């Protein structure tokens, strides 16, 4: 019965995050009434979600549907006070299904936002975005924050449509929204999911990753609603935040896999070769500003180490693996995945030169990696391609400021204090100019801008300077061509050339490979 209760609409309940959000909400003393839309094509519900549905049937209304269908969004949002929008098609599924990714990640989000507005704009919209929108990071730009450029990695349909969706949330006229950019999530399905797909090899060894656990992500959403109801979220809404687990969750790609395999008795070097994994075009960053969200929502209860301890207690295969030689596991489990179309070794064998270029920088660069760990510069061991670095100092947030990206304006001023000249300067840093002749000091007011290719567009100061967005016509990946953008746009160049060269300016990566019948809405 929902009478007298706060109603929370929830999407993505069958996913790694949404299930934990449901579980956490049900533990709240607030006694919420929860409405869930369960994706109609999801064949099997996770058993713990099924149990929650059964146990709390008086507090949960659920129905099968699809957020890409507008009527289903209207139905979900009827009587709702909050929307926790966790649904998204994520890798590896998104890598294989561009059309479904577009429908789920963009159309679904747009429908939900439109339905909130049509229903009177009274629902508080919590949008879960993603760290993948920041694109690839590597040394020296291992630290990131809100306002950094959003650059979808080549071929990454997931981030391409998530950034399109977030921009819509920012600009469509929602009265009360927040966009939370979710970092890499340590969750209970990660081994099972990754062991089925070449995605296993998409974690580059030296990428910075700030993890958060599935449980803490659930607590975060519960705390958000509880604190808002108590009036404790002053100054929180209508903004973007980065979700991250903080200092004890900051590692590299190598350290992540190494910790996982340590549970099996050996480190990553015993199971993998250096050239199995990509070297660029991934995503992940250490958040300079993830404490901001935790200060509002106090959600951190686990860290990188405690997650792996939880996993090793729960899953017996970690113990079992200790008695099987790593070389045998490597052969039976990992080399088997080389046949998957998402695996770099598949691209190498089958001449997928576009992928090899995007993820390694070219076949010659792939071949130079080799199989010897002693010859491979691991950042977590203090090695860079050109020399050495003090890794502990690199991870220390007190020394991070000097490594932050430039946003192209005087950040000592609040957005409300910026002048037309300041904004034009920020536009120049993005290769364009401000067309509007006045600014009312409202960062959500839409101004007129022009990009270097002559496109004109309306966007708010918040979207440009805090969202990290620029021209919707040429800077959204349709197709991916960040080489040509970085050439004239210093805002992108400062990070793009960490892993690319100037001679890549004409490289273009198709957006809908393998989906001939799918044409994007222009
Ligand atoms: Zn443009």
XYZ file of C-alpha atoms and ligand atoms in Angstrom:
523
model
C 0.000 0.000 0.000
C 1.426 3.346 -0.959
C -0.897 5.663 0.992
C 1.037 8.299 2.868
C 4.404 6.992 1.724
C 7.029 8.631 -0.423
C 7.004 6.966 -3.817
C 10.297 6.186 -5.525
C 10.426 5.156 -9.166
C 13.418 2.959 -9.946
C 14.883 1.834 -13.276
C 17.605 -0.752 -13.841
C 16.644 -2.969 -10.914
C 18.098 -6.051 -12.594
C 21.511 -4.400 -12.986
C 24.486 -4.420 -10.667
C 23.662 -1.012 -9.211
C 19.850 -0.947 -9.367
C 19.463 -4.156 -7.380
C 21.591 -2.762 -4.566
C 19.612 0.478 -4.659
C 16.386 -1.478 -4.180
C 17.909 -3.499 -1.355
C 19.154 -0.370 0.376
C 15.871 1.527 -0.020
C 13.985 -1.361 1.568
C 16.179 -1.087 4.654
C 15.363 2.569 5.178
C 13.260 3.510 8.218
C 11.401 5.854 5.855
C 9.228 2.955 4.629
C 9.281 3.999 0.975
C 6.877 2.694 -1.660
C 8.952 1.613 -4.661
C 7.851 1.331 -8.293
C 10.143 -0.699 -10.546
C 10.101 -1.084 -14.293
C 11.682 -4.409 -15.191
C 13.066 -4.533 -18.711
C 10.688 -6.741 -20.687
C 13.454 -8.630 -22.451
C 15.344 -9.484 -19.259
C 14.821 -13.221 -19.153
C 16.080 -13.999 -15.687
C 15.824 -11.809 -12.620
C 18.791 -11.967 -10.222
C 17.763 -14.284 -7.396
C 18.293 -11.697 -4.659
C 16.048 -9.209 -6.508
C 13.407 -11.900 -6.912
C 13.540 -12.557 -3.172
C 13.174 -8.842 -2.398
C 10.159 -8.579 -4.708
C 8.524 -11.501 -2.929
C 9.369 -10.488 0.629
C 8.296 -6.859 0.207
C 5.415 -7.281 -2.217
C 3.284 -4.848 -0.153
C 5.834 -2.055 -0.695
C 6.866 -2.721 -4.278
C 4.893 -2.316 -7.484
C 6.679 -3.813 -10.453
C 5.807 -4.197 -14.091
C 7.498 -5.408 -17.237
C 8.176 -2.708 -19.786
C 10.725 -0.696 -21.699
C 11.825 2.885 -21.011
C 12.292 3.342 -24.755
C 8.464 3.309 -24.856
C 7.072 6.638 -23.640
C 3.824 5.236 -22.153
C 5.851 2.966 -19.894
C 7.713 5.977 -18.536
C 4.419 7.764 -17.820
C 3.209 4.661 -15.990
C 6.395 4.417 -13.934
C 6.328 8.053 -12.894
C 2.675 8.274 -11.915
C 2.523 9.386 -8.238
C 6.332 9.292 -7.958
C 8.241 11.773 -5.791
C 11.697 10.641 -6.891
C 13.097 8.898 -9.934
C 16.313 6.922 -9.446
C 17.342 6.255 -13.046
C 19.947 3.498 -12.899
C 19.053 1.667 -16.121
C 21.638 1.537 -18.869
C 22.987 -0.946 -21.334
C 26.629 -1.285 -20.324
C 29.686 -3.083 -21.720
C 30.005 -5.816 -22.828
C 26.358 -5.862 -23.994
C 26.544 -2.307 -25.328
C 29.647 -3.160 -27.387
C 27.666 -5.733 -29.339
C 24.315 -3.892 -29.590
C 24.608 -0.260 -30.711
C 20.928 0.124 -31.501
C 19.723 -1.224 -28.166
C 22.295 0.971 -26.448
C 20.922 4.048 -28.211
C 17.359 3.127 -27.229
C 18.167 2.340 -23.628
C 20.795 4.934 -22.804
C 19.539 7.894 -24.795
C 15.897 7.424 -25.844
C 14.975 5.887 -22.476
C 16.486 8.770 -20.543
C 14.903 11.349 -22.830
C 11.503 9.684 -22.409
C 11.812 9.719 -18.625
C 12.796 13.395 -18.578
C 9.953 14.315 -20.958
C 7.484 12.315 -18.870
C 8.585 14.115 -15.688
C 8.021 17.473 -17.371
C 4.687 16.460 -18.886
C 3.552 15.224 -15.476
C 4.021 18.667 -13.934
C 7.778 18.615 -13.293
C 7.376 17.609 -9.657
C 9.549 14.486 -9.623
C 13.150 14.809 -8.381
C 15.210 13.244 -11.180
C 18.363 11.385 -10.145
C 20.271 10.494 -13.291
C 23.110 7.994 -13.127
C 25.727 8.945 -15.708
C 29.180 7.428 -16.114
C 32.908 7.953 -15.780
C 33.160 6.531 -19.306
C 32.102 9.952 -20.607
C 35.515 11.324 -19.620
C 37.099 8.868 -22.030
C 40.604 7.530 -21.741
C 43.015 8.748 -19.100
C 46.618 7.855 -18.534
C 49.759 9.381 -17.088
C 50.200 12.338 -16.652
C 46.476 13.238 -16.522
C 45.360 10.613 -14.046
C 43.213 13.078 -12.057
C 39.825 14.297 -13.260
C 36.876 16.348 -12.073
C 33.548 17.820 -13.071
C 34.110 20.282 -15.921
C 36.731 18.153 -17.677
C 35.998 17.456 -21.343
C 33.595 14.632 -22.094
C 35.247 12.531 -24.790
C 33.666 9.198 -25.613
C 36.247 6.557 -26.499
C 36.195 5.348 -30.112
C 33.681 2.505 -30.630
C 32.230 2.975 -27.116
C 28.492 3.130 -27.786
C 27.832 3.102 -24.052
C 29.484 6.444 -23.329
C 28.428 7.969 -26.665
C 24.751 7.671 -25.738
C 25.207 8.317 -22.050
C 26.726 11.704 -22.743
C 23.964 12.526 -25.194
C 21.461 11.550 -22.492
C 23.125 13.567 -19.755
C 23.188 16.652 -21.928
C 19.458 16.242 -22.427
C 18.898 15.960 -18.664
C 20.911 19.148 -18.136
C 19.109 21.162 -20.781
C 15.517 19.933 -21.122
C 14.016 22.047 -18.350
C 13.763 19.661 -15.400
C 13.105 21.620 -12.216
C 14.981 19.367 -9.814
C 17.657 17.034 -11.113
C 21.092 15.752 -10.370
C 23.491 13.820 -12.602
C 25.785 11.441 -10.774
C 28.661 10.175 -12.878
C 29.161 6.647 -11.686
C 32.701 5.343 -11.577
C 33.765 1.738 -12.172
C 31.641 -0.437 -9.903
C 32.976 -3.421 -7.999
C 29.996 -5.735 -8.085
C 29.117 -9.317 -7.490
C 28.548 -10.169 -11.149
C 31.826 -8.767 -12.451
C 33.780 -12.001 -12.684
C 30.896 -13.948 -14.151
C 30.122 -11.210 -16.727
C 33.693 -10.549 -17.801
C 34.678 -14.168 -18.114
C 32.211 -14.506 -20.976
C 33.530 -11.697 -23.142
C 36.629 -10.149 -24.677
C 35.834 -7.127 -22.529
C 38.113 -8.814 -20.002
C 41.016 -7.399 -22.049
C 39.701 -3.837 -22.273
C 41.181 -2.736 -18.960
C 44.421 -1.080 -19.920
C 47.171 -1.868 -17.427
C 48.034 1.734 -16.656
C 44.636 3.405 -16.605
C 43.700 5.098 -13.330
C 40.552 3.656 -11.766
C 38.706 4.899 -8.704
C 36.308 2.154 -7.764
C 33.151 2.187 -5.712
C 31.279 -0.907 -4.582
C 27.769 -1.949 -5.545
C 26.688 -1.862 -1.903
C 27.919 1.699 -1.399
C 26.164 2.790 -4.598
C 22.924 1.505 -3.099
C 23.548 3.295 0.188
C 24.299 6.482 -1.731
C 20.877 6.538 -3.422
C 19.047 5.691 -0.206
C 20.903 8.432 1.702
C 20.152 10.913 -1.071
C 16.401 10.457 -0.713
C 16.466 10.298 3.082
C 18.587 13.418 3.439
C 16.536 15.330 0.905
C 13.346 14.519 2.786
C 14.978 15.833 5.969
C 15.965 19.042 4.158
C 19.678 18.313 4.509
C 20.662 18.736 0.859
C 20.912 22.490 0.628
C 22.876 23.502 -2.485
C 22.931 19.964 -3.815
C 20.433 19.861 -6.687
C 20.732 20.826 -10.364
C 24.367 19.830 -10.595
C 26.778 17.108 -11.669
C 28.872 15.046 -9.247
C 31.393 12.260 -9.587
C 30.770 9.075 -7.620
C 33.938 7.455 -6.311
C 35.130 5.416 -3.379
C 37.930 7.812 -2.434
C 41.633 7.337 -1.773
C 41.457 3.675 -0.694
C 39.735 2.830 -3.994
C 42.274 4.450 -6.351
C 44.362 1.927 -8.259
C 45.388 1.159 -11.834
C 43.947 -1.393 -14.218
C 46.846 -3.715 -13.451
C 46.371 -3.427 -9.690
C 42.686 -4.209 -10.123
C 43.231 -7.473 -11.944
C 46.192 -8.281 -9.713
C 44.019 -7.976 -6.596
C 41.302 -10.135 -8.150
C 43.736 -12.873 -9.083
C 45.519 -12.652 -5.743
C 42.333 -14.214 -4.356
C 43.183 -17.223 -6.515
C 46.652 -17.435 -5.043
C 48.674 -15.700 -7.790
C 48.942 -12.234 -9.290
C 47.872 -11.059 -12.747
C 51.307 -11.670 -14.275
C 50.829 -15.419 -13.870
C 47.552 -15.371 -15.794
C 48.015 -12.636 -18.419
C 50.598 -11.381 -20.919
C 51.149 -7.640 -21.387
C 49.948 -7.641 -24.999
C 46.597 -9.245 -24.207
C 45.129 -5.947 -23.031
C 44.574 -2.677 -24.844
C 46.881 0.272 -24.162
C 44.496 3.181 -24.784
C 40.910 4.157 -25.702
C 39.493 2.873 -22.423
C 38.055 4.978 -19.589
C 38.684 5.571 -15.895
C 40.145 8.365 -13.804
C 40.968 9.234 -10.207
C 38.428 11.799 -9.072
C 39.867 14.944 -7.564
C 36.337 15.880 -6.452
C 34.589 12.637 -5.442
C 34.734 13.701 -1.768
C 32.228 16.459 -2.626
C 29.466 13.903 -3.160
C 30.454 11.832 -0.137
C 30.325 14.968 2.009
C 26.685 15.350 0.970
C 25.662 11.697 1.085
C 28.105 9.835 3.412
C 27.908 6.596 1.494
C 31.394 5.106 1.767
C 31.423 1.947 3.861
C 33.662 -0.377 1.847
C 36.901 -0.027 -0.090
C 38.879 -1.879 -2.706
C 40.349 -4.385 -0.220
C 37.181 -5.102 1.724
C 35.296 -5.762 -1.516
C 37.706 -8.520 -2.536
C 37.502 -10.017 0.958
C 33.705 -10.069 0.632
C 34.002 -11.779 -2.756
C 36.469 -14.424 -1.614
C 34.187 -15.375 1.288
C 31.156 -15.578 -0.969
C 32.476 -17.448 -4.001
C 34.121 -20.811 -3.657
C 35.792 -20.657 -7.062
C 38.401 -18.334 -5.603
C 39.457 -21.123 -3.251
C 39.170 -23.763 -5.927
C 41.436 -21.808 -8.234
C 44.201 -21.957 -5.650
C 44.765 -25.639 -6.335
C 44.749 -25.318 -10.147
C 47.993 -24.074 -11.793
C 47.607 -20.480 -13.159
C 48.901 -21.584 -16.561
C 46.016 -24.034 -16.866
C 43.412 -21.416 -15.844
C 45.018 -19.005 -18.269
C 44.633 -21.498 -21.093
C 41.167 -22.774 -20.253
C 39.530 -19.554 -19.160
C 41.268 -16.599 -20.793
C 42.766 -17.800 -24.058
C 39.352 -19.229 -24.892
C 38.093 -15.625 -24.988
C 40.499 -14.720 -27.805
C 37.776 -15.979 -30.166
C 35.310 -13.352 -28.925
C 34.839 -10.413 -31.304
C 35.488 -8.008 -28.425
C 38.961 -9.459 -27.751
C 42.045 -7.617 -29.042
C 43.597 -10.928 -30.113
C 40.538 -11.482 -32.318
C 41.093 -8.102 -33.983
C 44.752 -8.921 -34.540
C 43.997 -12.322 -36.037
C 41.121 -11.129 -38.226
C 42.633 -7.888 -39.492
C 40.325 -5.479 -37.669
C 42.713 -2.619 -38.311
C 40.283 0.086 -37.165
C 40.021 -1.466 -33.729
C 43.775 -2.091 -33.553
C 44.382 1.573 -34.398
C 41.837 2.839 -31.892
C 42.899 0.652 -28.986
C 46.674 0.366 -29.557
C 47.607 3.168 -31.948
C 48.338 0.752 -34.808
C 49.538 -2.764 -35.505
C 53.206 -1.771 -35.141
C 52.505 -0.423 -31.659
C 50.654 -3.605 -30.732
C 53.539 -5.755 -31.920
C 56.036 -3.695 -29.928
C 54.343 -4.627 -26.620
C 55.353 -8.261 -26.540
C 54.830 -10.823 -23.814
C 57.564 -10.002 -21.298
C 56.333 -8.300 -18.137
C 59.882 -7.129 -17.305
C 59.895 -5.041 -20.478
C 56.478 -3.506 -19.905
C 56.344 -0.157 -18.025
C 53.719 -0.562 -15.301
C 52.661 2.756 -13.811
C 51.939 1.160 -10.421
C 55.585 0.070 -10.339
C 56.653 3.665 -10.951
C 57.480 3.190 -14.637
C 56.282 5.337 -17.535
C 57.085 4.843 -21.241
C 59.705 7.609 -20.951
C 61.150 7.088 -17.483
C 60.034 6.784 -13.884
C 57.557 8.460 -11.545
C 56.939 8.419 -7.797
C 53.697 6.433 -7.910
C 52.665 7.096 -4.300
C 53.116 10.829 -4.801
C 51.148 10.618 -8.063
C 48.253 9.082 -6.113
C 48.439 11.653 -3.316
C 45.576 14.110 -3.787
C 47.656 16.841 -2.123
C 49.888 16.859 -5.202
C 47.081 16.409 -7.724
C 46.234 20.053 -8.410
C 49.193 20.532 -10.737
C 47.939 17.658 -12.895
C 44.366 18.899 -13.365
C 43.073 19.836 -16.781
C 42.481 23.459 -17.695
C 38.818 24.458 -18.110
C 39.612 27.691 -19.900
C 38.280 30.274 -17.432
C 39.114 31.793 -14.068
C 37.872 29.136 -11.666
C 38.330 31.375 -8.644
C 35.107 33.040 -9.823
C 31.699 31.412 -9.342
C 29.774 30.746 -12.555
C 27.401 33.588 -11.587
C 30.338 36.019 -11.439
C 31.708 35.348 -14.912
C 31.552 38.121 -17.501
C 30.804 37.934 -21.211
C 34.551 38.321 -21.800
C 35.257 35.370 -19.470
C 32.741 33.226 -21.338
C 34.125 34.228 -24.724
C 37.579 33.266 -23.449
C 36.243 29.850 -22.435
C 34.673 29.498 -25.913
C 38.024 30.361 -27.555
C 39.685 27.617 -25.494
C 37.132 25.346 -27.162
C 38.006 26.703 -30.610
C 34.882 28.875 -30.959
C 33.179 31.970 -29.624
C 30.268 33.268 -27.559
C 27.593 34.853 -29.742
C 25.364 36.187 -26.961
C 26.138 39.776 -26.009
C 24.905 39.513 -22.432
C 24.845 37.048 -19.544
C 22.268 37.362 -16.776
C 24.431 35.539 -14.184
C 22.099 32.545 -14.321
C 24.325 29.571 -15.207
C 21.275 27.637 -16.436
C 20.178 30.305 -18.919
C 20.829 29.198 -22.475
C 23.331 31.313 -24.388
C 24.292 31.274 -28.067
C 27.681 29.826 -28.981
C 29.542 29.025 -32.180
C 32.065 26.240 -32.733
C 35.135 26.336 -34.972
C 33.211 24.681 -37.815
C 30.599 27.444 -37.774
C 27.776 25.495 -36.098
C 25.694 27.602 -33.765
C 24.016 26.141 -30.717
C 22.279 27.068 -27.483
C 23.698 25.757 -24.239
C 23.841 26.894 -20.656
C 27.026 28.066 -18.993
C 26.613 25.129 -16.610
C 26.483 22.591 -19.462
C 29.587 24.024 -21.119
C 31.774 24.811 -18.110
C 30.692 22.134 -15.619
C 29.289 19.527 -17.992
C 32.389 19.626 -20.180
C 30.218 19.718 -23.319
C 30.745 21.750 -26.460
C 29.191 21.708 -29.932
C 26.389 19.106 -30.179
C 26.795 18.993 -33.971
C 30.472 18.114 -34.288
C 31.695 17.183 -30.819
C 29.286 14.356 -30.136
C 30.635 11.191 -31.641
C 28.702 10.752 -34.846
C 31.104 9.365 -35.918
C 34.071 9.484 -33.527
C 36.682 11.876 -34.915
C 38.377 13.402 -31.906
C 41.664 13.633 -33.819
C 40.302 16.409 -36.000
C 38.699 18.111 -32.996
C 41.837 18.043 -30.858
C 43.757 19.676 -33.700
C 41.889 22.982 -33.225
C 40.432 22.679 -29.728
C 42.937 23.104 -26.865
C 40.285 21.915 -24.370
C 40.427 18.437 -25.964
C 44.058 18.545 -27.052
C 45.356 18.760 -23.474
C 44.218 15.187 -22.800
C 43.848 13.680 -26.277
C 47.560 13.845 -27.077
C 48.495 11.879 -23.959
C 47.769 8.773 -26.010
C 47.453 9.992 -29.611
C 49.745 11.599 -32.164
C 49.185 14.595 -34.424
C 49.055 12.383 -37.511
C 45.778 10.863 -36.302
C 43.798 13.996 -37.119
C 42.040 12.408 -40.092
C 41.105 9.194 -38.332
C 37.383 8.524 -38.225
C 35.700 5.622 -36.455
C 32.213 4.637 -37.660
C 29.411 4.883 -35.140
C 27.213 2.048 -36.299
C 29.520 -0.702 -37.361
C 27.459 -3.776 -38.147
C 24.098 -2.029 -37.848
C 23.338 -0.945 -41.401
C 19.669 -0.320 -40.759
C 20.208 1.951 -37.811
C 20.195 5.657 -38.495
C 20.648 8.071 -35.644
C 18.181 10.861 -35.058
C 20.001 13.979 -36.267
Zn 30.343 22.156 -34.365
